[in-house]
CSV table of C-alpha atoms in Angstrom, one decimal:
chain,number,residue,atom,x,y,z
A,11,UNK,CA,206.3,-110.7,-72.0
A,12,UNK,CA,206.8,-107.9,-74.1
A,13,UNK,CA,205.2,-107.5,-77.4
A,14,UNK,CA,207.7,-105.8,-80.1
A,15,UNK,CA,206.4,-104.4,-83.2
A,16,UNK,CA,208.4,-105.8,-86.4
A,17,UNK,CA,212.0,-105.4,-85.1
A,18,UNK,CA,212.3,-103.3,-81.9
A,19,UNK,CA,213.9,-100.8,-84.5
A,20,UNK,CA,212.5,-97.5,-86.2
A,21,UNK,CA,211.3,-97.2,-89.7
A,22,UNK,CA,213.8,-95.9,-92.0
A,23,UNK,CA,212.3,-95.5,-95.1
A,24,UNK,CA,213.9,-96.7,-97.9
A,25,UNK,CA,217.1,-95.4,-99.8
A,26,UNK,CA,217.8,-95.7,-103.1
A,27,UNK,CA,221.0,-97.7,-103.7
A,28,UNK,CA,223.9,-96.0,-103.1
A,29,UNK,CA,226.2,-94.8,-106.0
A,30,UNK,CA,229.1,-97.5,-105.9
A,31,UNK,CA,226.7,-100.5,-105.5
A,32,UNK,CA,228.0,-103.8,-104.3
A,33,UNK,CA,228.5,-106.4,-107.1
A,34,UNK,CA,226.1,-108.9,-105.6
A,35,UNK,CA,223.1,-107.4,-104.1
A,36,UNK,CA,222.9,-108.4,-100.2
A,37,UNK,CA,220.9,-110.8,-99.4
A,38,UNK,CA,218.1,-109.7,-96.9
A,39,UNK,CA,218.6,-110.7,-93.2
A,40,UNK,CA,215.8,-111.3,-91.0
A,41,UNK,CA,217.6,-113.0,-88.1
A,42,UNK,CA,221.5,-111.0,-87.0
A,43,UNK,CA,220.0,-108.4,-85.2
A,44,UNK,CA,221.5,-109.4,-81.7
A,45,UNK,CA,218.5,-111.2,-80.7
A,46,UNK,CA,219.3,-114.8,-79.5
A,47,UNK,CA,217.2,-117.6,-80.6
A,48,UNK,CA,215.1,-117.6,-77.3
A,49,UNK,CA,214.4,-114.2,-78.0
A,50,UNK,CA,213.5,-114.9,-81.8
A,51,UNK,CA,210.9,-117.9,-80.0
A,52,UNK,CA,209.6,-115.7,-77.5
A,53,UNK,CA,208.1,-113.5,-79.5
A,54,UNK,CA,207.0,-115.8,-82.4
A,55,UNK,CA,205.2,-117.7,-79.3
A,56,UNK,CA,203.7,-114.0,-78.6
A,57,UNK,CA,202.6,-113.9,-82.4
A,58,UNK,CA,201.1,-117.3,-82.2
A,59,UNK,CA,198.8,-116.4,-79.0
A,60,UNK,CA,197.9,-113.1,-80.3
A,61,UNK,CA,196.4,-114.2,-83.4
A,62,UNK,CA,195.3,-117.3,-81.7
A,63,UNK,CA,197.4,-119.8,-84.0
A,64,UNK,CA,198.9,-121.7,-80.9
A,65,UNK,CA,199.4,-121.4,-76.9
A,66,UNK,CA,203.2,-122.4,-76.4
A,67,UNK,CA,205.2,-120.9,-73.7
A,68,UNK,CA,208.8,-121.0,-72.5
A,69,UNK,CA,209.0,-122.6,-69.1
A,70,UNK,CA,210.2,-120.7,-66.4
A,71,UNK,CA,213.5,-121.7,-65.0
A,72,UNK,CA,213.5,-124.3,-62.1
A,73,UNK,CA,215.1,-122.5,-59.1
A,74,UNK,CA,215.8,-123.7,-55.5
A,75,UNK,CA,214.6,-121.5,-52.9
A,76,UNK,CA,216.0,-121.8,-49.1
A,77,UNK,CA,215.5,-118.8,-48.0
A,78,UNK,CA,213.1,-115.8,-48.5
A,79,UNK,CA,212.5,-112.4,-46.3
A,80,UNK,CA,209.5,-110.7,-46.2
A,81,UNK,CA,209.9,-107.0,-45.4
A,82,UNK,CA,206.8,-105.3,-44.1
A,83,UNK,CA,204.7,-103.3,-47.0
A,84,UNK,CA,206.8,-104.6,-49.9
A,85,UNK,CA,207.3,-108.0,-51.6
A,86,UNK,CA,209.0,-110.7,-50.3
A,87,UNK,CA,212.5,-111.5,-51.4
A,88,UNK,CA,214.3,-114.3,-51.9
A,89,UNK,CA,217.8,-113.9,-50.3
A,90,UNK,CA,218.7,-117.5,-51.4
A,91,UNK,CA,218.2,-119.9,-53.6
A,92,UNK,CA,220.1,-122.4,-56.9
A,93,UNK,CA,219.5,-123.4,-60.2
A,94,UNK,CA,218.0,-126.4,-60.5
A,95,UNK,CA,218.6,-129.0,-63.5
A,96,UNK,CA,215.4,-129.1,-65.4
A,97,UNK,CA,213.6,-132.3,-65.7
A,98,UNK,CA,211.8,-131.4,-69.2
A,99,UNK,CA,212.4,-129.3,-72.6
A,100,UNK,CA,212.0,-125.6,-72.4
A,101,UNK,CA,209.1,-125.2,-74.1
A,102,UNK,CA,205.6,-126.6,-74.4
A,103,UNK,CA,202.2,-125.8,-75.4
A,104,UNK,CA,199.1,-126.6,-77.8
A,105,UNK,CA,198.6,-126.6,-81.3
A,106,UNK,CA,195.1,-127.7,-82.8
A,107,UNK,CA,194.9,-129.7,-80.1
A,108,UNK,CA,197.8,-132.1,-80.5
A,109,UNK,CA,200.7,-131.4,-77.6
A,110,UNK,CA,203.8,-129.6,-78.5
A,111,UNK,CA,207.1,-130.3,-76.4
A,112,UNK,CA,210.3,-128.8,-77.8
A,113,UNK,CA,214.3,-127.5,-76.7
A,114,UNK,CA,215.7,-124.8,-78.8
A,115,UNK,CA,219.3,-124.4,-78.8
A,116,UNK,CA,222.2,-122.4,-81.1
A,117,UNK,CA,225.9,-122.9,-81.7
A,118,UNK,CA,228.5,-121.0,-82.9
A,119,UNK,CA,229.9,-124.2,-85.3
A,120,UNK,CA,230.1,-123.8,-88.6
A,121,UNK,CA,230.2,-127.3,-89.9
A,122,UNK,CA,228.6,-129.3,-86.8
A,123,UNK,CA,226.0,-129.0,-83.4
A,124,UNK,CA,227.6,-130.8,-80.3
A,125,UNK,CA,225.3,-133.3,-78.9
A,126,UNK,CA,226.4,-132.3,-75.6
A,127,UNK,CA,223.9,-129.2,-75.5
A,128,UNK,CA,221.4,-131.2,-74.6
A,129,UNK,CA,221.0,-133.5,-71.4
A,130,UNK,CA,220.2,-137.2,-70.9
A,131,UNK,CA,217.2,-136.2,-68.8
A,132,UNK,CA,215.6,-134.0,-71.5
A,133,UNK,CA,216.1,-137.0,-74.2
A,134,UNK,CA,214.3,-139.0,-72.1
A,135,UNK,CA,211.5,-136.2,-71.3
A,136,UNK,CA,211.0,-136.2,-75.4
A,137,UNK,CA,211.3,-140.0,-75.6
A,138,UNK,CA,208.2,-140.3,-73.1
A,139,UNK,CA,206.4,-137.3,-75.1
A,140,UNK,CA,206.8,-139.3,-78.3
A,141,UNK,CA,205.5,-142.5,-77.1
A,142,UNK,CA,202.5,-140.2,-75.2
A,143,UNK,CA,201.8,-139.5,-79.4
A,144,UNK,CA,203.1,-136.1,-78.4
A,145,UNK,CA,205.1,-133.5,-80.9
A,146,UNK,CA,208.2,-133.1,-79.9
A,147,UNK,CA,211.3,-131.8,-82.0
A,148,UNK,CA,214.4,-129.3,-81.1
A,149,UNK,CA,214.9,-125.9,-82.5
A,150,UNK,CA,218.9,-126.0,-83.9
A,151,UNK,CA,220.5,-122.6,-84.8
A,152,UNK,CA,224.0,-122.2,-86.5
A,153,UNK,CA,224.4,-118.7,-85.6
A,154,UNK,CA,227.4,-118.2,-87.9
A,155,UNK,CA,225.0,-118.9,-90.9
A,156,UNK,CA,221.4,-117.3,-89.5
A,157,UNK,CA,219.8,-120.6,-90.5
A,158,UNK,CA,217.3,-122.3,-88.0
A,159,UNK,CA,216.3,-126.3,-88.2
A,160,UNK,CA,213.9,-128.2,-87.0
A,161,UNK,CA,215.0,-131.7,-86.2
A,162,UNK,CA,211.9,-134.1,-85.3
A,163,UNK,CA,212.9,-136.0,-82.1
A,164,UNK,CA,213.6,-139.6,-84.0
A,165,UNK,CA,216.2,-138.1,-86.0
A,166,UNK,CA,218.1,-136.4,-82.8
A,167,UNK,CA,217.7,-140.0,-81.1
A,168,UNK,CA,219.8,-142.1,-83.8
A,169,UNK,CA,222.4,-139.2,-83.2
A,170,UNK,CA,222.3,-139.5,-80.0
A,171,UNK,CA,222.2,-143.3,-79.8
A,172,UNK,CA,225.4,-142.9,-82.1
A,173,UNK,CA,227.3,-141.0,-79.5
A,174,UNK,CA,226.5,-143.5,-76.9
A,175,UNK,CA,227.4,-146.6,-78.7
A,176,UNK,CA,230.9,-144.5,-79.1
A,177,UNK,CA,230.6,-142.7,-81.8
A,178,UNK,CA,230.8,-138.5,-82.9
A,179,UNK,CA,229.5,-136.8,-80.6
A,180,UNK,CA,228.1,-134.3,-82.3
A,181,UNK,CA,225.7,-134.2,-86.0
A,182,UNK,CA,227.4,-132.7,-89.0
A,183,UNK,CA,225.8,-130.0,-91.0
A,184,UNK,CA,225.2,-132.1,-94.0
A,185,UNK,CA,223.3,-133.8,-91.6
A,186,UNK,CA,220.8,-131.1,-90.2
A,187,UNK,CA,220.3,-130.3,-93.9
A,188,UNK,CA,219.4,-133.8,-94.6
A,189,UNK,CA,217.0,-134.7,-91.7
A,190,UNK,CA,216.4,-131.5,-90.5
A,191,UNK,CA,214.0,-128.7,-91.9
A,192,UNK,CA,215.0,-125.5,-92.3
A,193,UNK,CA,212.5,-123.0,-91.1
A,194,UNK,CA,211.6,-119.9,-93.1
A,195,UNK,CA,212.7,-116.7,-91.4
A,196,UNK,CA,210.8,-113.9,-91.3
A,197,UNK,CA,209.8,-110.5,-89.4
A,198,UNK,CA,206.6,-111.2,-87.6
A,199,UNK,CA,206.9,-114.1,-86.6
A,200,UNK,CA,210.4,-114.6,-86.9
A,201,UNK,CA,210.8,-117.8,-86.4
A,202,UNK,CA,207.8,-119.8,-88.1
A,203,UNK,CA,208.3,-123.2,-86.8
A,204,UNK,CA,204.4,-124.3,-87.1
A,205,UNK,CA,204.6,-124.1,-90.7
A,206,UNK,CA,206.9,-126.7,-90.8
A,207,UNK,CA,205.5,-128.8,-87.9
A,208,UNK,CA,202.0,-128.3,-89.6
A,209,UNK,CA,203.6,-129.7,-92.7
A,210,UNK,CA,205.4,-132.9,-91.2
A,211,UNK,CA,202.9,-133.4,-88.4
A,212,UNK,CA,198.9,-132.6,-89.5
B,3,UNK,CA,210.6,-136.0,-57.6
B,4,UNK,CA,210.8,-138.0,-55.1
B,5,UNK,CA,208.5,-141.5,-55.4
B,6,UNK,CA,206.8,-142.2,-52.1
B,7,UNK,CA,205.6,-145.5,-52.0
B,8,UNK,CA,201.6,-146.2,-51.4
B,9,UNK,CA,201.5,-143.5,-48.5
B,10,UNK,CA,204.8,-143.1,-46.8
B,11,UNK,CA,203.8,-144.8,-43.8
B,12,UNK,CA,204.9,-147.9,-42.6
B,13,UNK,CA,202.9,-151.0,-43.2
B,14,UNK,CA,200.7,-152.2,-40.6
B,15,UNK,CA,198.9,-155.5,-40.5
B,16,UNK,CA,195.2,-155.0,-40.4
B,17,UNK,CA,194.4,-155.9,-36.8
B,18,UNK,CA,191.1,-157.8,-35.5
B,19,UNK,CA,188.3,-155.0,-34.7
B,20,UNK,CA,188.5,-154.0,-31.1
B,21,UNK,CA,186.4,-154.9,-28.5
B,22,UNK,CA,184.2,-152.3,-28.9
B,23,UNK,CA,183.4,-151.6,-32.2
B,24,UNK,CA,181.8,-148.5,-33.4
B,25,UNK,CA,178.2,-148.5,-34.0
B,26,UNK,CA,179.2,-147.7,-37.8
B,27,UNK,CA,181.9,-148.7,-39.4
B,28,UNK,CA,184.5,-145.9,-40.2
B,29,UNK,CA,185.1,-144.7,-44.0
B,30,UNK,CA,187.8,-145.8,-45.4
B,31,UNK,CA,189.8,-142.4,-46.0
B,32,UNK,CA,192.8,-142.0,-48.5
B,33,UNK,CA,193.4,-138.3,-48.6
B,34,UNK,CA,193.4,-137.1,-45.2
B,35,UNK,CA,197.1,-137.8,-44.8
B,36,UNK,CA,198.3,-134.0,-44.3
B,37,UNK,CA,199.3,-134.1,-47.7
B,38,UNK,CA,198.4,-131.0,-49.8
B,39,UNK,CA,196.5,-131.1,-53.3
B,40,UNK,CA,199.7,-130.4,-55.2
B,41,UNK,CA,201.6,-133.4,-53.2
B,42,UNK,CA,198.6,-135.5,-54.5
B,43,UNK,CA,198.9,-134.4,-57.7
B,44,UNK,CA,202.9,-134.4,-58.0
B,45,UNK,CA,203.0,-138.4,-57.1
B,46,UNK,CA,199.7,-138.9,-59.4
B,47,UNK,CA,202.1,-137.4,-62.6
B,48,UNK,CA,205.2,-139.1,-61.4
B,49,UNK,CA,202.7,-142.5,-61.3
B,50,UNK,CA,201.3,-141.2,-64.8
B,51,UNK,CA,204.9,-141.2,-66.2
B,52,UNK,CA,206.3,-144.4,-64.5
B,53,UNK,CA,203.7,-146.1,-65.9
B,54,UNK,CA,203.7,-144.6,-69.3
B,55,UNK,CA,199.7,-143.5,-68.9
B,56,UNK,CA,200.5,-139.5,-69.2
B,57,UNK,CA,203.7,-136.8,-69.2
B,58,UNK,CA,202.2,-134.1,-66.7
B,59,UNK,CA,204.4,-132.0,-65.2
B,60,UNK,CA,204.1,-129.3,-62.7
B,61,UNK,CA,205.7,-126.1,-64.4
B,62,UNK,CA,208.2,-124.1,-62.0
B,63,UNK,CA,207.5,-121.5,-60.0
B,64,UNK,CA,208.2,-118.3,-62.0
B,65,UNK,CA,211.0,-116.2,-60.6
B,66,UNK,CA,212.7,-112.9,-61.7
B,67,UNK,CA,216.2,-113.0,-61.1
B,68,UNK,CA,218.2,-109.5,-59.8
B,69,UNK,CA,221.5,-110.7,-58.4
B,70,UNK,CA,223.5,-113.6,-58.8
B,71,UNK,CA,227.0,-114.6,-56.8
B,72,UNK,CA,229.4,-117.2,-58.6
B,73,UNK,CA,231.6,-118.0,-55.5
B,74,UNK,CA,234.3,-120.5,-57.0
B,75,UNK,CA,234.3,-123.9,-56.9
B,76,UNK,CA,230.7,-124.0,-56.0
B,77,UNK,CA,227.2,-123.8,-57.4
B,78,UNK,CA,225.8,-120.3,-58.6
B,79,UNK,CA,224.1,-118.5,-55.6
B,80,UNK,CA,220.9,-116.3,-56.4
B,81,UNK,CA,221.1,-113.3,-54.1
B,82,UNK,CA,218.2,-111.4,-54.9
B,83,UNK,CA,215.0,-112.6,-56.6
B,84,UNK,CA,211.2,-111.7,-56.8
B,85,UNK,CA,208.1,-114.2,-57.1
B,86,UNK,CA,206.8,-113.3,-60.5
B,87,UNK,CA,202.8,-113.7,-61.1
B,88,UNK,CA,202.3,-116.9,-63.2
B,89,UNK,CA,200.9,-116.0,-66.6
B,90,UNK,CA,199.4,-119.5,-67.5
B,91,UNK,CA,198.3,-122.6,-65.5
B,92,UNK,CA,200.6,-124.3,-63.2
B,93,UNK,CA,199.9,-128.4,-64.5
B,94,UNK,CA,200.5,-129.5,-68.2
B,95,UNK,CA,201.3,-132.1,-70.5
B,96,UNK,CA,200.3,-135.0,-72.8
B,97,UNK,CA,197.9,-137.7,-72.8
B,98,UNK,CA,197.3,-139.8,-75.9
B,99,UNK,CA,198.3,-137.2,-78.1
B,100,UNK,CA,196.6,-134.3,-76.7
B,101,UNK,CA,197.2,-131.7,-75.2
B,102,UNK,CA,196.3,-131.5,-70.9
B,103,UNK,CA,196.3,-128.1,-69.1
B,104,UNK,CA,194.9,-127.8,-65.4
B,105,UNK,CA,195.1,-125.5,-62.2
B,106,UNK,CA,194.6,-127.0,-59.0
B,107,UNK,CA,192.8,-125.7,-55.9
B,108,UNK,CA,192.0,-126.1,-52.5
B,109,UNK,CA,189.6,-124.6,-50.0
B,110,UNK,CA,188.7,-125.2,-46.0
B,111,UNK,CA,185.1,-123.7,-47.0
B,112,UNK,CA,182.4,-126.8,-46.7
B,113,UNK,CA,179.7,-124.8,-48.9
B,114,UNK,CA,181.5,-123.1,-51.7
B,115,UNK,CA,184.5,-122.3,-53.7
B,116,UNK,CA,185.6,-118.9,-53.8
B,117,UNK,CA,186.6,-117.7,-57.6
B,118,UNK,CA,189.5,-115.2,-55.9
B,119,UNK,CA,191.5,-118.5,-55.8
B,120,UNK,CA,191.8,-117.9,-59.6
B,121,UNK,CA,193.5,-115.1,-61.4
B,122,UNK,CA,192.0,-113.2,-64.7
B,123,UNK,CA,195.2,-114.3,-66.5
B,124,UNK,CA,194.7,-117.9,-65.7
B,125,UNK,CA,190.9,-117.7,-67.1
B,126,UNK,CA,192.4,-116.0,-70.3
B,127,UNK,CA,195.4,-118.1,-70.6
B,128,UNK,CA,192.3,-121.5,-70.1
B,129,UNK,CA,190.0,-119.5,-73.0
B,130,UNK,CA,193.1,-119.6,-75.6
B,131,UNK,CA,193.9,-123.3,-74.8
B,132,UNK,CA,190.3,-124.0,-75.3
B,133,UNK,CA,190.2,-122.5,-78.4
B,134,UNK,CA,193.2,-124.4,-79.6
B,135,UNK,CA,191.2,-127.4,-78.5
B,136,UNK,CA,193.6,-128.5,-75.7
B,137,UNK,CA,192.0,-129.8,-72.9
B,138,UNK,CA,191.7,-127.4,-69.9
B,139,UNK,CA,189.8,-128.1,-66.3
B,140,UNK,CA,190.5,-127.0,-62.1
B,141,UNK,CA,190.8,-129.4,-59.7
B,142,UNK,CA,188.9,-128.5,-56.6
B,143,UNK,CA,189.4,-130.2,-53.2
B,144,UNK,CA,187.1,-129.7,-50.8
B,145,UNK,CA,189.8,-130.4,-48.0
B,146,UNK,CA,187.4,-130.8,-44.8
B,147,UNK,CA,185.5,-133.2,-46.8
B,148,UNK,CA,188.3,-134.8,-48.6
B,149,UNK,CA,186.8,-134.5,-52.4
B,150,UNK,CA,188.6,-133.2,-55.0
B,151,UNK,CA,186.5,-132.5,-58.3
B,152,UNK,CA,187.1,-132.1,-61.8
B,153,UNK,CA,185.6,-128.9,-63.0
B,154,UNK,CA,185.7,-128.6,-66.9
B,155,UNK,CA,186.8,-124.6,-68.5
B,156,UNK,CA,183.2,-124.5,-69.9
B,157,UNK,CA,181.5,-125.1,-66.3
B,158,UNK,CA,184.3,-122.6,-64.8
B,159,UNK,CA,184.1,-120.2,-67.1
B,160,UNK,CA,180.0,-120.0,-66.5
B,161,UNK,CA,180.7,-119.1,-63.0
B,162,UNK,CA,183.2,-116.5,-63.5
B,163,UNK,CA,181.2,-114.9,-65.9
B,164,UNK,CA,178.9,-114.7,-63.4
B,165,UNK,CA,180.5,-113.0,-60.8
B,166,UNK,CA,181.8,-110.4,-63.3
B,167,UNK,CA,178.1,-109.8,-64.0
B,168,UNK,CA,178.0,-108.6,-60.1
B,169,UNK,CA,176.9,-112.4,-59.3
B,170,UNK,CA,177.8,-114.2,-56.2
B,171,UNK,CA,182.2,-114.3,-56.0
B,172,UNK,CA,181.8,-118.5,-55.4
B,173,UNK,CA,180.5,-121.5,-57.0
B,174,UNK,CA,178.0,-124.0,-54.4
B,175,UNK,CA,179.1,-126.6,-53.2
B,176,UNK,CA,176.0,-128.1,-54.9
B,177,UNK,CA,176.8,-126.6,-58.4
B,178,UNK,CA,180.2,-127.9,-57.8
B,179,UNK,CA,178.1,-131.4,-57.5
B,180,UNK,CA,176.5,-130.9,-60.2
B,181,UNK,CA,178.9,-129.5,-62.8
B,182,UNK,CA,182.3,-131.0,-61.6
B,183,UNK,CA,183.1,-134.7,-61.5
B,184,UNK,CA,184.1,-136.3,-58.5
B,185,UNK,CA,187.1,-137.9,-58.8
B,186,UNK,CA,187.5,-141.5,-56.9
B,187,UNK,CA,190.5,-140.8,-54.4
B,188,UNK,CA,193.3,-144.2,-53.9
B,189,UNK,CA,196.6,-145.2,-52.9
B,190,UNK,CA,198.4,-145.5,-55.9
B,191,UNK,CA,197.6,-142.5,-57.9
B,192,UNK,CA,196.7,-140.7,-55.2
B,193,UNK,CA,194.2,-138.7,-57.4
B,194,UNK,CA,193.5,-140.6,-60.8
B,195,UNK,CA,192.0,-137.6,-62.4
B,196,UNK,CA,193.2,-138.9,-66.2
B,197,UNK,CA,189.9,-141.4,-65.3
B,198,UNK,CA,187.6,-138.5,-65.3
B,199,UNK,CA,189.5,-137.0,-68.5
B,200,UNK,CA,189.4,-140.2,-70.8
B,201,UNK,CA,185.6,-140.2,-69.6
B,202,UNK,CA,184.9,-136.7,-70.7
B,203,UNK,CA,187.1,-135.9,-73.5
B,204,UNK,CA,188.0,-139.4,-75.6
């Protein structure tokens, strides 16, 4: 994993404002620079080990393999193999001591986050985390907006037991706002989800 | 993960002793079945979660991906790939609440464990979960003896300092005794090393 310093980009120094000023100053954006949310994670995991606030890491993808070569004096490849369907969340990890299991996902919505991002399988990983007194939440992005929420596992459930019993299958933004948390984003890390699961969970 | 009922064999009925019996009776043996410590260990965490005692998982092999086909109508195809060197332990999870991290081993040595079965990262990756109080230990199996032991970070982490210090590259069988925890082998989990773990940490 690479270790970026602030945001991959060089130091300007700053201007003063430019002649014709907008009317409404611009509000300061930590999170459009191109980088996708598993980016953004990444390296606020990479923050959290280096100054030894946490140890959570993304899971490597679960691949297939059928077939691999082995060519003398250099490293074996793998000449085939599939994607697998994971069995668990993404990510996982340790955070004074308590367990930390989480999925992180972003959509392009404005006004809603389709349920079907996420798979039956993976609500049932969380469901057995939570009952193992385990932390588990998702990471929700609306990448439209920049914002980032954290929404603790038993709020996803009822939405998701609403879209089996027939109903939207998906959870409005007024919802996120009102049982999510939005996290605070920031350069270093950029992404500061332990403050908030410090805050609902310790 | 497939669920292999007590041993995969078919069942037998226990059979009168022969005519000649053997001066001792043999040990009753429940590991030497030709299945490897991480087969052990797989149906132990799939036994864990069925029965709602732990949710350990195996994380996937890590893989870099170079080249993938999309032939249509069927599944993606990964072409070219490289094994990638695993920067944390290959076992973790949650058990009441906290946080479970392992690596397990085996070796056909009868006197000692060699430490080159470990990596450097795997040590470091151990100290950090240490210090976020997770709870981090190998499993050894001794596989011509059939014992598999529970070695805690601490006890580890005496024995690889030692060989950094130019010491002896393996821990004795008899330190192994000493330090580790031998874990009672069975049918059904295979390897109930959560015993040893509620013993030691709870």
């Amino acid at each position: 994993m690479k270790f970026h310093y602030p945001n991959g980009k060089k130091y300007v120094e700053a201007t003063l404002p430019s002649k014709k000023p907008k009317a409404k100053p611009k509000q300061v954006s930590y999170s459009n620079r191109g980088m996708t949310l598993e980016e953004d994670i990444n390296e606020t995991n990479q923050f959290y080990l280096t100054f030894q606030k946490a140890v959570i890491h993304k899971k490597p993808t679960p691949v297939q393999i059928v077939d691999v070569h082995y060519p003398s004096r250099s490293a074996a490849v793998i000449k085939e193999a599939y994607f697998k369907q994971p069995s668990t969340t993404d990510y996982n990890g340790v955070f004074k001591g308590r367990y930390i299991d989480f999925e992180a996902k972003e959509t392009k919505n404005k006004t809603s986050f389709p349920l079907q991002n996420f798979h039956e399988h993976q609500i049932l990983h969380m469901e057995s985390v939570h009952k193992q007194e385990g932390i588990t939440f998702v990471l929700i992005r609306f990448s439209l907006s920049e914002e980032v929420f954290l929404l603790p596992y038993e709020a996803l459930r009822v939405y998701w037991d609403r879209m089996a019993g027939g109903g939207r299958k998906s959870i409005k933004r007024e919802e996120m706002e009102e049982k999510g948390f939005s996290i605070p984003l920031g350069l270093h890390p950029r992404v500061d989800y332990l403050k908030i699961v410090h805050q609902l969970y310790f």
